[in-house]
mmCIF file of C-alpha atoms in Angstrom:
data_model
loop_
_atom_site.group_PDB
_atom_site.id
_atom_site.type_symbol
_atom_site.label_atom_id
_atom_site.label_comp_id
_atom_site.label_asym_id
_atom_site.label_seq_id
_atom_site.Cartn_x
_atom_site.Cartn_y
_atom_site.Cartn_z
ATOM 1 C CA MET A 28 -164.313 -53.267 30.772
ATOM 2 C CA ASN A 29 -162.797 -50.616 32.858
ATOM 3 C CA MET A 30 -160.894 -47.720 31.072
ATOM 4 C CA TYR A 31 -158.631 -44.789 32.580
ATOM 5 C CA VAL A 32 -159.369 -41.428 31.329
ATOM 6 C CA SER A 33 -156.582 -38.731 31.788
ATOM 7 C CA ASN A 34 -156.210 -35.061 31.083
ATOM 8 C CA LEU A 35 -159.677 -34.068 31.936
ATOM 9 C CA GLY A 36 -160.564 -30.575 32.707
ATOM 10 C CA PHE A 37 -160.617 -29.885 36.287
ATOM 11 C CA HIS A 38 -164.505 -28.744 36.027
ATOM 12 C CA ALA A 39 -165.409 -32.167 34.700
ATOM 13 C CA SER A 40 -167.914 -34.245 36.759
ATOM 14 C CA ASP A 41 -169.040 -37.906 36.680
ATOM 15 C CA ASP A 42 -172.048 -37.162 34.664
ATOM 16 C CA ASP A 43 -169.823 -35.306 32.048
ATOM 17 C CA LEU A 44 -167.804 -38.476 31.865
ATOM 18 C CA ARG A 45 -170.762 -40.587 31.638
ATOM 19 C CA GLU A 46 -172.238 -38.488 28.682
ATOM 20 C CA LEU A 47 -168.904 -38.664 26.742
ATOM 21 C CA PHE A 48 -169.059 -42.457 26.739
ATOM 22 C CA ARG A 49 -172.608 -43.000 26.417
ATOM 23 C CA PRO A 50 -172.743 -42.722 22.301
ATOM 24 C CA PHE A 51 -170.471 -45.980 22.383
ATOM 25 C CA GLY A 52 -172.714 -48.346 24.537
ATOM 26 C CA GLN A 53 -173.899 -48.755 27.947
ATOM 27 C CA VAL A 54 -171.854 -47.135 30.720
ATOM 28 C CA SER A 55 -171.843 -49.138 33.822
ATOM 29 C CA SER A 56 -170.023 -46.413 35.985
ATOM 30 C CA ALA A 57 -167.987 -43.272 35.390
ATOM 31 C CA LYS A 58 -165.874 -41.733 38.157
ATOM 32 C CA VAL A 59 -163.846 -38.504 38.392
ATOM 33 C CA ILE A 60 -161.156 -38.902 41.041
ATOM 34 C CA THR A 61 -161.110 -35.947 43.300
ATOM 35 C CA ASP A 62 -158.664 -34.617 46.003
ATOM 36 C CA ARG A 63 -159.642 -35.860 49.557
ATOM 37 C CA THR A 64 -158.885 -32.737 51.095
ATOM 38 C CA THR A 65 -160.228 -30.123 48.547
ATOM 39 C CA GLY A 66 -162.812 -32.269 46.912
ATOM 40 C CA LYS A 67 -161.703 -30.664 43.497
ATOM 41 C CA SER A 68 -161.024 -33.017 40.501
ATOM 42 C CA ARG A 69 -157.480 -34.607 39.877
ATOM 43 C CA GLY A 70 -157.895 -34.492 36.232
ATOM 44 C CA PHE A 71 -158.471 -38.156 35.664
ATOM 45 C CA GLY A 72 -161.020 -40.807 35.994
ATOM 46 C CA PHE A 73 -162.390 -44.133 35.372
ATOM 47 C CA VAL A 74 -165.259 -45.514 33.110
ATOM 48 C CA GLU A 75 -166.587 -48.839 33.101
ATOM 49 C CA MET A 76 -168.548 -50.425 30.342
ATOM 50 C CA GLY A 77 -170.162 -53.963 30.054
ATOM 51 C CA SER A 78 -169.154 -54.811 26.681
ATOM 52 C CA VAL A 79 -165.637 -55.047 25.620
ATOM 53 C CA SER A 80 -166.461 -54.375 22.168
ATOM 54 C CA ASP A 81 -168.223 -50.971 22.888
ATOM 55 C CA ALA A 82 -165.154 -50.084 25.212
ATOM 56 C CA THR A 83 -162.777 -50.764 22.696
ATOM 57 C CA LEU A 84 -164.661 -48.602 20.053
ATOM 58 C CA ALA A 85 -164.809 -45.795 22.861
ATOM 59 C CA MET A 86 -161.112 -46.086 23.432
ATOM 60 C CA LYS A 87 -160.413 -45.890 19.695
ATOM 61 C CA GLU A 88 -162.738 -42.804 19.108
ATOM 62 C CA LEU A 89 -162.030 -41.036 22.223
ATOM 63 C CA ASP A 90 -158.271 -41.225 22.627
ATOM 64 C CA GLY A 91 -156.673 -38.174 21.810
ATOM 65 C CA LYS A 92 -159.785 -36.094 21.377
ATOM 66 C CA ASP A 93 -160.077 -32.596 22.395
ATOM 67 C CA VAL A 94 -162.594 -32.094 25.141
ATOM 68 C CA ASP A 95 -163.284 -28.730 26.487
ATOM 69 C CA GLY A 96 -159.800 -27.528 25.103
ATOM 70 C CA ARG A 97 -157.838 -30.379 26.444
ATOM 71 C CA ARG A 98 -156.660 -33.595 24.580
ATOM 72 C CA ILE A 99 -157.796 -36.449 26.682
ATOM 73 C CA ALA A 100 -155.995 -40.104 26.693
ATOM 74 C CA VAL A 101 -158.264 -43.228 27.004
ATOM 75 C CA SER A 102 -156.709 -46.715 27.807
ATOM 76 C CA ALA A 103 -157.533 -49.834 29.345
ATOM 77 C CA ALA A 104 -157.237 -49.493 33.223
ATOM 78 C CA LYS A 105 -154.519 -51.672 34.974
ATOM 79 C CA GLU A 106 -155.261 -53.752 38.111
ATOM 80 C CA ARG A 107 -154.398 -51.472 41.053
ATOM 81 C CA GLU A 108 -151.180 -52.705 42.656
ATOM 82 C CA GLU A 109 -151.114 -53.553 46.435
ATOM 83 C CA ARG A 110 -149.209 -50.839 48.360
ATOM 84 C CA PRO A 111 -147.448 -52.005 51.545
ATOM 85 C CA GLY A 112 -149.271 -50.764 54.640
ATOM 86 C CA ARG A 113 -147.457 -48.068 56.684
ATOM 87 C CA LYS A 114 -145.808 -49.190 59.969
ATOM 88 C CA TRP A 115 -146.099 -46.622 62.790
#
């Protein structure tokens, strides 16, 4: 199950995100989204866990939790919508 995590600290790394979710089960992937130009965190990321029950527990326990002075939000990720291509 893929989850969306928002309001992360701007210094959070992929490893930090993985470690945050690890107590709830096996983390398949953890990715903090970064700005293409600066390489700095955009304050959100995605975590994927193989087990729906583990992910559900993680969402329940971590949503609204204070992490490094910021209250994070954790929810099920929505499928990415196709955006129309630019015509030049």
